[in-house]
Short mmCIF file of C-alpha atoms in Angstrom, two decimals:
data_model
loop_
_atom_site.label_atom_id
_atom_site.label_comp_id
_atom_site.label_asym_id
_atom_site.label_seq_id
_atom_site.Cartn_x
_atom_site.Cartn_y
_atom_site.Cartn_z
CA UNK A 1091 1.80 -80.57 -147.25
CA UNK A 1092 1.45 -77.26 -148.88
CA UNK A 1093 0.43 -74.19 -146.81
CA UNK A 1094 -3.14 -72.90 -146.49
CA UNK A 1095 -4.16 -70.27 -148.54
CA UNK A 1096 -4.38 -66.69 -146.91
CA UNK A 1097 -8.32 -66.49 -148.51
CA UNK A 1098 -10.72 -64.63 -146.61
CA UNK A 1099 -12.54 -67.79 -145.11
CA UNK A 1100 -9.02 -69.45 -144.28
CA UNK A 1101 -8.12 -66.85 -142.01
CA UNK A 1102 -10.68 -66.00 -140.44
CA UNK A 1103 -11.34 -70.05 -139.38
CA UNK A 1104 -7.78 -70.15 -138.54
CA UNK A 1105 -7.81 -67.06 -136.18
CA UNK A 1106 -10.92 -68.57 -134.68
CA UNK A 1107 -9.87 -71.25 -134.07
CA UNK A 1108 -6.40 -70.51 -132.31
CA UNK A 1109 -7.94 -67.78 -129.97
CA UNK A 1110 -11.13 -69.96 -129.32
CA UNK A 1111 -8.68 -73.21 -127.96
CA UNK A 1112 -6.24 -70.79 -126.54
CA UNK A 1113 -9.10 -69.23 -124.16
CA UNK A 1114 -10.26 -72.63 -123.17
CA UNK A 1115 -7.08 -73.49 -122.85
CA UNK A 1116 -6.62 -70.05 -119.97
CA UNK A 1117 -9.99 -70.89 -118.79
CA UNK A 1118 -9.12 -74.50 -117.01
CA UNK A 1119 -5.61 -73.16 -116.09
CA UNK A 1120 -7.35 -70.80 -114.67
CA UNK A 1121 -10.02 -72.84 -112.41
CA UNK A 1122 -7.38 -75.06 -111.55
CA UNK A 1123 -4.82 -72.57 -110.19
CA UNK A 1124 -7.15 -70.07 -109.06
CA UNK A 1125 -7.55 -71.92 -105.22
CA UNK A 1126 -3.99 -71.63 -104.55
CA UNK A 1127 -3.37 -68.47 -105.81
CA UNK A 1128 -5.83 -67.24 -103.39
CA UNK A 1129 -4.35 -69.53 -101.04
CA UNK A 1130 -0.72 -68.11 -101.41
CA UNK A 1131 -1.22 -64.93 -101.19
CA UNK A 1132 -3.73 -65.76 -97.76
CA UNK A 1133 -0.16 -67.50 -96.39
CA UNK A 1134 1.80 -64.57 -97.58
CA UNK A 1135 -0.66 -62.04 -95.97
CA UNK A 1136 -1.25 -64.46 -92.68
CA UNK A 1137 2.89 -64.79 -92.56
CA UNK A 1138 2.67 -60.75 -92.54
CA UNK A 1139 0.52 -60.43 -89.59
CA UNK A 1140 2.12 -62.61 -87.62
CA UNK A 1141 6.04 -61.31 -88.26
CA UNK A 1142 4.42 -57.97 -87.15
CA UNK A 1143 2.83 -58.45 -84.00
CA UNK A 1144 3.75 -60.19 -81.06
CA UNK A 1145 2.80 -63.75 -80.29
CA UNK A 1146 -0.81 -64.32 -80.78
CA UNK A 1147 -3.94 -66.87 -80.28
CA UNK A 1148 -6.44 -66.28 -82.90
CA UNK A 1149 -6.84 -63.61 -85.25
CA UNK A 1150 -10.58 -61.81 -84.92
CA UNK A 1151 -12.42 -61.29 -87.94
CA UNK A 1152 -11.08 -58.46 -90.16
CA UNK A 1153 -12.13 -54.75 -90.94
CA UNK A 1154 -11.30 -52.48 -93.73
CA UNK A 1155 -11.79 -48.25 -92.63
CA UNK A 1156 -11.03 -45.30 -94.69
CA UNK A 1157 -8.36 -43.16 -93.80
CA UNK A 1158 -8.89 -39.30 -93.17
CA UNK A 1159 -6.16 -38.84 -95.68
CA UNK A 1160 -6.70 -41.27 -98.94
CA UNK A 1161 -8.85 -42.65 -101.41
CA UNK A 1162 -8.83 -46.35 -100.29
CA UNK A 1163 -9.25 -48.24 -97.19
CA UNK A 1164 -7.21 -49.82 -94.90
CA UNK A 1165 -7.51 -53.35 -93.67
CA UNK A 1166 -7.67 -53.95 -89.72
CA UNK A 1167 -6.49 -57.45 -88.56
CA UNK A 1168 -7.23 -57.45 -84.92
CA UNK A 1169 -5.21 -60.45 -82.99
CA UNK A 1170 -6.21 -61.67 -80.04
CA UNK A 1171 -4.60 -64.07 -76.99
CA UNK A 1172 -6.05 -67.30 -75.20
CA UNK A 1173 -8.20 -65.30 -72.89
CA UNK A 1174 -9.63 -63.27 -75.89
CA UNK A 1175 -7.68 -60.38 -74.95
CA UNK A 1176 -6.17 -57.68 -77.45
CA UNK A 1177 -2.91 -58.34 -78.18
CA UNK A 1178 -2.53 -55.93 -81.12
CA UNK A 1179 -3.78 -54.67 -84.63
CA UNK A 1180 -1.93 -55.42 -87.67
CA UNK A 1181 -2.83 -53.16 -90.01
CA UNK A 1182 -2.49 -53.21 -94.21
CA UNK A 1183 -1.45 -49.76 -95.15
CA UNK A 1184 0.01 -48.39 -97.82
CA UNK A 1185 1.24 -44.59 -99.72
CA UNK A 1186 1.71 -43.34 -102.95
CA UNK A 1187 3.98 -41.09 -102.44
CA UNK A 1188 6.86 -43.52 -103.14
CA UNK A 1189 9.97 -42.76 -105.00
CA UNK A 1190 8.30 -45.43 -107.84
CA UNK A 1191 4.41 -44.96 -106.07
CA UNK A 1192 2.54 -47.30 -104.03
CA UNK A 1193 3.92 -49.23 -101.36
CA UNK A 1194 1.96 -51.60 -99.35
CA UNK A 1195 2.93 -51.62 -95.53
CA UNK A 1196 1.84 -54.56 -93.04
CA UNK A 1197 1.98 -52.55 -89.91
CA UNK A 1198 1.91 -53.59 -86.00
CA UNK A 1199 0.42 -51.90 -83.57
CA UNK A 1200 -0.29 -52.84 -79.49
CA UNK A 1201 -3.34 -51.89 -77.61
CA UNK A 1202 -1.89 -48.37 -76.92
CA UNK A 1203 -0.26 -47.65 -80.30
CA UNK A 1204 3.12 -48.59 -79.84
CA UNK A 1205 4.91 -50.25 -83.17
CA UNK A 1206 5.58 -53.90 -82.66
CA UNK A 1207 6.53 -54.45 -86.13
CA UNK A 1208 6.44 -53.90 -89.91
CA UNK A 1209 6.69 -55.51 -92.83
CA UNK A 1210 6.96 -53.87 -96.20
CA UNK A 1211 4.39 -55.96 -98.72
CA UNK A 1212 4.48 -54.29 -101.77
CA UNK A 1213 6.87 -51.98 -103.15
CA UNK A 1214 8.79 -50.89 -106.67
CA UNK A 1215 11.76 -48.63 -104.59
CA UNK A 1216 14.78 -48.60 -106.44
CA UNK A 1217 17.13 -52.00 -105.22
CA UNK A 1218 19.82 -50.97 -103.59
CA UNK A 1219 18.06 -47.68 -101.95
CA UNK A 1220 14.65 -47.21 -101.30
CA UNK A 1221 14.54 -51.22 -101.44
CA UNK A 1222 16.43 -51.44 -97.96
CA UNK A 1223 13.14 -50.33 -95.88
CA UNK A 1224 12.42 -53.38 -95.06
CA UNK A 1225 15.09 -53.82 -92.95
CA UNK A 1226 16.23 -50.17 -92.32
CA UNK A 1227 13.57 -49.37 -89.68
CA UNK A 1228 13.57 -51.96 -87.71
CA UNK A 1229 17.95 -52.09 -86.57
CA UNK A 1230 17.36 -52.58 -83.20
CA UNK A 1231 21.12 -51.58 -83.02
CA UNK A 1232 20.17 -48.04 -84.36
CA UNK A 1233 17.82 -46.31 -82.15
CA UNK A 1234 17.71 -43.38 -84.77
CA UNK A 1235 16.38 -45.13 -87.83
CA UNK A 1236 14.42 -47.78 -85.33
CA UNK A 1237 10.90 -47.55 -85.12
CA UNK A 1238 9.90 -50.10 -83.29
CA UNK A 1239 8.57 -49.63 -79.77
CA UNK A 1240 7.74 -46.63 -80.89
CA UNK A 1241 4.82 -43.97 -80.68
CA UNK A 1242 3.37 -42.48 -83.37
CA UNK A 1243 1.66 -40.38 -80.74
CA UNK A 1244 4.79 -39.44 -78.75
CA UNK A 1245 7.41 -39.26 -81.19
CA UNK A 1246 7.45 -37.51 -84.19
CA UNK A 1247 7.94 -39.78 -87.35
CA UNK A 1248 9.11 -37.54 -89.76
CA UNK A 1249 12.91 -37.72 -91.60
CA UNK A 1250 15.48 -35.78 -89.49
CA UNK A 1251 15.81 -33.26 -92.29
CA UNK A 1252 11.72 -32.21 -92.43
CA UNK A 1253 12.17 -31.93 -88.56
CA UNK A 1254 11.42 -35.42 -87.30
CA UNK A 1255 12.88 -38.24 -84.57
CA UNK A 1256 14.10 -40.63 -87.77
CA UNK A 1257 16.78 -41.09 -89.65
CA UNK A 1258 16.17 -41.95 -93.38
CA UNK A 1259 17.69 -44.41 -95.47
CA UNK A 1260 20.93 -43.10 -96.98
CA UNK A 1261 20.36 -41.40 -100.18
CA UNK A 1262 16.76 -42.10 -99.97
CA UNK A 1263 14.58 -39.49 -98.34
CA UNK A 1264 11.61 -39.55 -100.43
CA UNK A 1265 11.08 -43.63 -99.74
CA UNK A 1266 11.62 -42.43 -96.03
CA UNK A 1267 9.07 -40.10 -96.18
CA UNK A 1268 6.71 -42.48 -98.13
CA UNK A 1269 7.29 -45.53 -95.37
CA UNK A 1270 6.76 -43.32 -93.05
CA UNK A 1271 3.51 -41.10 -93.96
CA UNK A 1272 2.07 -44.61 -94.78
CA UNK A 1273 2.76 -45.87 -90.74
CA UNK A 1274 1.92 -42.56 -89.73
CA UNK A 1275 -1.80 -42.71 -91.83
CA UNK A 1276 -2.22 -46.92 -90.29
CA UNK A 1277 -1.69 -44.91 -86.73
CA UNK A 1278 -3.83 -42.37 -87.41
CA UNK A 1279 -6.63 -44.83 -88.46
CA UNK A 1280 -5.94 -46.82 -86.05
CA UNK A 1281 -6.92 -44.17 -83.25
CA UNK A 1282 -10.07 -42.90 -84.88
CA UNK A 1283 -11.03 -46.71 -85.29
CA UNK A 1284 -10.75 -47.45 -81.48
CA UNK A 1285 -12.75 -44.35 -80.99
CA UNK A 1286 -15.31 -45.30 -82.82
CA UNK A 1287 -15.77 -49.14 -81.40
CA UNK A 1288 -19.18 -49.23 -83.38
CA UNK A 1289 -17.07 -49.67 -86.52
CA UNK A 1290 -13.90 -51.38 -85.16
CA UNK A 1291 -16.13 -54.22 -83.64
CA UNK A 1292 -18.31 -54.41 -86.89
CA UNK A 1293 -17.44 -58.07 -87.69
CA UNK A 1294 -17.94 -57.78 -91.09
CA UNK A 1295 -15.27 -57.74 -94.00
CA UNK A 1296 -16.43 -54.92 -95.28
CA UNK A 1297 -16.82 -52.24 -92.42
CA UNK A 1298 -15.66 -49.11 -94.51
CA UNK A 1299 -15.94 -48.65 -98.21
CA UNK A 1300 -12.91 -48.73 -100.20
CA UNK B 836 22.91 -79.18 -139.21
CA UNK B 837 22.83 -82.11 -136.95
CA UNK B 838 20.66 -82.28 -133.58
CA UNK B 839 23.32 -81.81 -131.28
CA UNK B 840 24.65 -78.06 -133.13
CA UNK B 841 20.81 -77.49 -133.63
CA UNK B 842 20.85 -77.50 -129.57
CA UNK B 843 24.42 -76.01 -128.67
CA UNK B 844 23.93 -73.50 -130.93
CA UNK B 845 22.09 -70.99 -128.68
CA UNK B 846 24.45 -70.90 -125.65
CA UNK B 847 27.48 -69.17 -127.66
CA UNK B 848 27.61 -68.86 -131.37
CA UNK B 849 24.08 -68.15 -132.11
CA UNK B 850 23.56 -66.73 -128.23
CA UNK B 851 20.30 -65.08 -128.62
CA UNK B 852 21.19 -62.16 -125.91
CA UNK B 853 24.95 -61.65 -126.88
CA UNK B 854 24.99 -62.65 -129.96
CA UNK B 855 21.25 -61.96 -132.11
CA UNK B 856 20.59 -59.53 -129.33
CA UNK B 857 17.36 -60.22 -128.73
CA UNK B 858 14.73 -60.08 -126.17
CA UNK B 859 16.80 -56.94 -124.58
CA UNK B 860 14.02 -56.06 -122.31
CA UNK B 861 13.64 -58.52 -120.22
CA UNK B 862 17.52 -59.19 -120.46
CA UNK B 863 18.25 -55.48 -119.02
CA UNK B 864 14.65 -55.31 -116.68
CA UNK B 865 15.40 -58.13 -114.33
CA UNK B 866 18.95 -59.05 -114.35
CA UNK B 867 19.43 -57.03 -110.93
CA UNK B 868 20.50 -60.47 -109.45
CA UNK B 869 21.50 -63.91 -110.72
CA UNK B 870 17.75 -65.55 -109.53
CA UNK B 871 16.06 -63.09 -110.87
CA UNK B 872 17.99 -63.84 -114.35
CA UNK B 873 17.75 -67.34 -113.83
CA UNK B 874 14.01 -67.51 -113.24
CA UNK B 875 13.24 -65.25 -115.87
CA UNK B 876 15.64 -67.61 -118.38
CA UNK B 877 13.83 -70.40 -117.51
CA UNK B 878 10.21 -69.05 -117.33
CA UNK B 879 11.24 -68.17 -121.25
CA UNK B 880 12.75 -71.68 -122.13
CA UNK B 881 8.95 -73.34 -121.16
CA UNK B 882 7.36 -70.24 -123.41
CA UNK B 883 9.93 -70.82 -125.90
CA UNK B 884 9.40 -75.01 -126.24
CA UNK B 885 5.98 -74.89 -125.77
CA UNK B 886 5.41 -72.42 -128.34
CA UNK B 887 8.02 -73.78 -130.86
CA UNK B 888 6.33 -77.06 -130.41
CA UNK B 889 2.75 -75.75 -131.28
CA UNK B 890 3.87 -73.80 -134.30
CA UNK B 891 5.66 -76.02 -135.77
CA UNK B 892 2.87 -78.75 -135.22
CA UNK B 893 0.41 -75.98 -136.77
CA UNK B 894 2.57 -74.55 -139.34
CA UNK B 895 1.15 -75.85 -142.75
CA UNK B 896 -2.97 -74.83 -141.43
CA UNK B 897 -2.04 -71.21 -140.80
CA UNK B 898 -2.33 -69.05 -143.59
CA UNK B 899 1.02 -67.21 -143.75
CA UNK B 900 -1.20 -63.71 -143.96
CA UNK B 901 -2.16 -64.44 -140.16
CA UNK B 902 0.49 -66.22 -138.79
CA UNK B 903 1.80 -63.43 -137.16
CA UNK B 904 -1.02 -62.97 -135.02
CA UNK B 905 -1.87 -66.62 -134.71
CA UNK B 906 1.85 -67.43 -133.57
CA UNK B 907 1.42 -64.22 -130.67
CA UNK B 908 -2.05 -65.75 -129.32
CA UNK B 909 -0.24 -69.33 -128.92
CA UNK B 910 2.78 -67.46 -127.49
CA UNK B 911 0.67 -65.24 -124.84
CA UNK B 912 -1.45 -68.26 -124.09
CA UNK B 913 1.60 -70.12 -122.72
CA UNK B 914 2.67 -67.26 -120.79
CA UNK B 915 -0.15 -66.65 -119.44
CA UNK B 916 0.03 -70.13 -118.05
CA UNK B 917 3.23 -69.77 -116.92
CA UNK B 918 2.49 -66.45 -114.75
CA UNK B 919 -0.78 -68.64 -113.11
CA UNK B 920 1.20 -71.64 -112.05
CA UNK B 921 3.91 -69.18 -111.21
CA UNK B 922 1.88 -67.29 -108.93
CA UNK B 923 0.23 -70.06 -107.40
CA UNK B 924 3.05 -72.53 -106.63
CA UNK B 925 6.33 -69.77 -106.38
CA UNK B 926 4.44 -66.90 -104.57
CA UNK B 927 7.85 -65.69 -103.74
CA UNK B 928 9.40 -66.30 -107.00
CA UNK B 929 6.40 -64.38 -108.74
CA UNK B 930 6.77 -61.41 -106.46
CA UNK B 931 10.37 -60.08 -108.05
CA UNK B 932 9.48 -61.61 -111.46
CA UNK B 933 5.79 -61.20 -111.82
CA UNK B 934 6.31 -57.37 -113.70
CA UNK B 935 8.41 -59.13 -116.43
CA UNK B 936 6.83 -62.28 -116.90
CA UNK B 937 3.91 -60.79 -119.24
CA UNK B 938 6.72 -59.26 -121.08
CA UNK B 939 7.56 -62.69 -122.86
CA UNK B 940 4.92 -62.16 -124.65
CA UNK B 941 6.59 -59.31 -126.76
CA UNK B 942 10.03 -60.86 -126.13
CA UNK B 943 11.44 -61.10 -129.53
CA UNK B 944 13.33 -64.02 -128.76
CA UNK B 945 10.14 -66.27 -128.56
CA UNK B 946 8.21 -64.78 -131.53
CA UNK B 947 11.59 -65.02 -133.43
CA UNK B 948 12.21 -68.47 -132.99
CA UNK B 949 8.98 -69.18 -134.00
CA UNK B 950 8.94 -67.60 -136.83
CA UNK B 951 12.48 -67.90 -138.35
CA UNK B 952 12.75 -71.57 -136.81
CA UNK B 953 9.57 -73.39 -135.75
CA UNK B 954 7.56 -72.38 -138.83
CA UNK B 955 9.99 -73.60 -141.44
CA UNK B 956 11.28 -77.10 -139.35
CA UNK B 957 10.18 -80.20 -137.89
CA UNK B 958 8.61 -80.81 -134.63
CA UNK B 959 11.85 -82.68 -132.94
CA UNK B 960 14.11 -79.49 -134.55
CA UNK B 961 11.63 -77.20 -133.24
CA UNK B 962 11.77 -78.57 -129.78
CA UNK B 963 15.22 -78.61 -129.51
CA UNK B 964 15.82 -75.07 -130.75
CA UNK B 965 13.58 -74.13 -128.62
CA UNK B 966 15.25 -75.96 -125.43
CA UNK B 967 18.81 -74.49 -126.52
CA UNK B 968 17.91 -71.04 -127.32
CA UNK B 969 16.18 -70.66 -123.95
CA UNK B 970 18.73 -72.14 -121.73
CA UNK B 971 21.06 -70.30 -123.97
CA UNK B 972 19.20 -67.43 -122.65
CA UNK B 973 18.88 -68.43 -119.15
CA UNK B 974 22.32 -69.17 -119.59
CA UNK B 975 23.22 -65.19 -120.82
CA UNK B 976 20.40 -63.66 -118.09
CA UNK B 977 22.05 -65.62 -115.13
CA UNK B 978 25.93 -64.60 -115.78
CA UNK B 979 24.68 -60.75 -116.28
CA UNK B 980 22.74 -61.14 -113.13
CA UNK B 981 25.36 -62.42 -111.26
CA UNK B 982 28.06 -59.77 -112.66
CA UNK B 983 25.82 -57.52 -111.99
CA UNK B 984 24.84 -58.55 -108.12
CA UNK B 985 28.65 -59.18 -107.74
CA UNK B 986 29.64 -55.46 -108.54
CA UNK B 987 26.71 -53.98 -107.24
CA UNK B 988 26.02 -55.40 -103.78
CA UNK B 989 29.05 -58.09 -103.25
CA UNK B 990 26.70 -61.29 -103.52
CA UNK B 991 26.21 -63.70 -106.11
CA UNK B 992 22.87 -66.12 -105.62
CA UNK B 993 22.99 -64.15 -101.78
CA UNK B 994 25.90 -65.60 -101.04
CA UNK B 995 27.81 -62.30 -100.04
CA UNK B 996 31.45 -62.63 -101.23
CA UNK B 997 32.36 -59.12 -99.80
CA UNK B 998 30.08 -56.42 -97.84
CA UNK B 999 27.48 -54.77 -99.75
CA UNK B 1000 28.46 -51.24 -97.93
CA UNK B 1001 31.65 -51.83 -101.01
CA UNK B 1002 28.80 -52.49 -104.24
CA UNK B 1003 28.82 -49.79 -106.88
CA UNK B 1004 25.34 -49.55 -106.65
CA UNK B 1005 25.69 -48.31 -110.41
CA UNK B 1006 25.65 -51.97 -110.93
CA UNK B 1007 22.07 -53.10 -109.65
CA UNK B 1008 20.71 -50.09 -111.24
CA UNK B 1009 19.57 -49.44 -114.91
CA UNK B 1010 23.16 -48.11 -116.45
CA UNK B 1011 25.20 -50.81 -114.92
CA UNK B 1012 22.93 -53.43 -117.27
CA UNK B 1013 24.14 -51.42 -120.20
CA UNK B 1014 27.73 -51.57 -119.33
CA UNK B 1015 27.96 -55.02 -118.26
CA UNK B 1016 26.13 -56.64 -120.69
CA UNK B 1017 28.23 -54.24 -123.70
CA UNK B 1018 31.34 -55.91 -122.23
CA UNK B 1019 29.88 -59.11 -122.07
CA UNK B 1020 28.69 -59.11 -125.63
CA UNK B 1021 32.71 -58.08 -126.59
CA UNK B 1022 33.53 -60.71 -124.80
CA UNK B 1023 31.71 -63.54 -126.23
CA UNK B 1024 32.43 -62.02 -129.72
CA UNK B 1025 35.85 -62.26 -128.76
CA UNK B 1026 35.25 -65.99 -127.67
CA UNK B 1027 33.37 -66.50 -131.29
CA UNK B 1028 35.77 -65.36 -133.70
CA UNK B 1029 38.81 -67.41 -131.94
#
């Protein structure tokens, strides 16, 4: 069979027709994936909360506040225990200020602000470096680069070498200083949120504007 | 050219990362460790069969002014696809691939088969160029990912085989993709003209 002609009409059918059945095409892949998309990254941010805080009951209903410091909000996930007590507030944060811009930070904090955990969600730190943050702050076997159990109120979390209690990743100081302005910034929202329990006990998704 | 050297033909003589050199984007972008290489190999082989297999059905109705454009909108359809099912079944796997995988769109190797291959051959040829050049790829991606995570952080598929604290972290960076695959590529020419 011999090849269509390249006249006007032909091509223009022909291009029609290709982009027409390729976006039907995306449109039913899309419907069909689209619940467990949403549902993977719900078990991805669900397996986040609960690597950060200690053990929990049920999680309240979530709250998103803006931060005294940046453009977008941060997202509260209050956890409570059997007896509907607080347990702890994981907390979505996140900083620009990385070596490769944003990183996303799942942060734990208890009742009185201590660090329970962390979990590092999002990042684009260079492997090998800035990449080992996930695991860097949280050696239990290295009290200087540990900051869990910590206070953001008490101790200072700032890199050794701008005058701070931690020790930064090797060769990294500028991820360092990212992870840790973005805990820093989920403490500091944090407080102003408990002091302002008009907000922190809105129960709606969308407490703050982001 | 019979079936058989229609498929073998893209894992060492006509090798479309050491030996056309092709697709070097994705080839330098993600091979920081053998999965990654591996995952983005085979995300490429289903672009690559799926949209070999389309053209070459489709060949004779496109007008050859527009096949160029035609043969991209079947190409980033498929992707497109892939990246979906990706990110709704291999959350994980999507989360160190996900920057690349739009990439096979422009990812020469793809649009090149298709047009130097798929356009000109029959369906069964198609498919099976296809299938060979992209495990042939997968094939390249996954020994430069593994050289690569060897020398640079002492693992290979996270098995560690000596401490990281001993990886030339040149290796997991950008340069170390340059030098390992130039070495590579002498050493498959080496292997083809024997």
């Amino acid at each position: 069979m011999a090849q269509k002609e390249s006249t006007f009409l032909n091509m223009t059918l022909t291009l029609f027709v290709v982009t027409f059945v390729a976006a039907t095409v995306l449109g039913f892949v899309h419907d069909l994936t689209k619940a467990d998309i949403a549902l993977a990254k719900q078990k991805a941010q669900q397996k986040a909360i609960e690597s950060v805080l200690p053990a929990f009951d049920t999680l309240g209903e979530s709250y998103k506040m803006l931060p005294e410091d940046g453009a977008d909000s941060l997202e509260f996930f209050p956890a409570y225990d059997a007896s509907q007590q607080l347990v702890g507030v994981a907390v979505k944060t996140y900083t620009k200020s990385g070596f490769s811009g944003l990183i996303s930070i799942m942060a734990g904090f208890s009742p009185d602000g201590i660090i329970t955990g962390y979990e590092v969600l999002e990042h684009k730190e260079t492997p090998g470096l800035g990449s080992k943050m996930n695991a860097w702050f949280k050696d239990q076997s290295k009290p200087g680069q540990n900051i869990i159990g910590k206070n953001p109120g008490t101790s200072k979390f700032e890199v050794k070498k701008d005058g701070g209690d931690v020790d930064a990743i090797t060769a990294s100081t500028i991820t360092s200083r990212a992870f840790l302005e973005a805990v820093v910034r989920a403490y500091q929202t944090y407080q102003s949120a408990q002091e302002q329990p008009a907000i922190s006990n809105n129960p709606t998704n969308e407490g703050g504007q982001s | 050219m019979n079936q058989l050297q229609n498929f073998t033909k893209g894992f060492i003589k006509e090798n479309p990362v050491f030996v056309l050199l092709l697709g070097m984007c994705p080839t330098l972008g993600v091979t920081s460790s053998a999965i990654n290489g591996l995952g983005m190999g085979l995300a490429t082989t289903f672009v690559l069969v799926m949209a070999n297999l389309v053209v070459s059905l489709i060949k004779n109705v496109i007008p050859s002014k527009v096949r160029i454009p035609s043969f991209i909108v079947i190409i980033a359809a498929f992707v497109t696809v892939v990246e979906l099912t990706m990110q709704a079944y291999l959350p994980s796997l999507f989360e160190s691939l996900g920057l690349f995988i739009p990439l096979i769109v422009v990812n020469c190797v793809v649009l090149g088969r298709a047009e130097a291959f798929a356009s000109k051959n029959t369906i069964v040829s198609s498919i099976i160029d296809g299938l060979g050049m992209g495990l042939g790829f997968s094939f390249a991606l996954t020994l430069l990912g593994a050289a690569r995570e060897f020398l640079g952080s002492g693992k290979i598929f996270d098995t560690i085989i000596f401490p990281e604290d001993y990886g030339m972290l040149l290796f997991v960076l950008a340069p170390g993709a340059f030098i390992v695959l130039g070495y590579l590529i002498a050493l498959i020419n080496r292997l083809n003209k024997a």
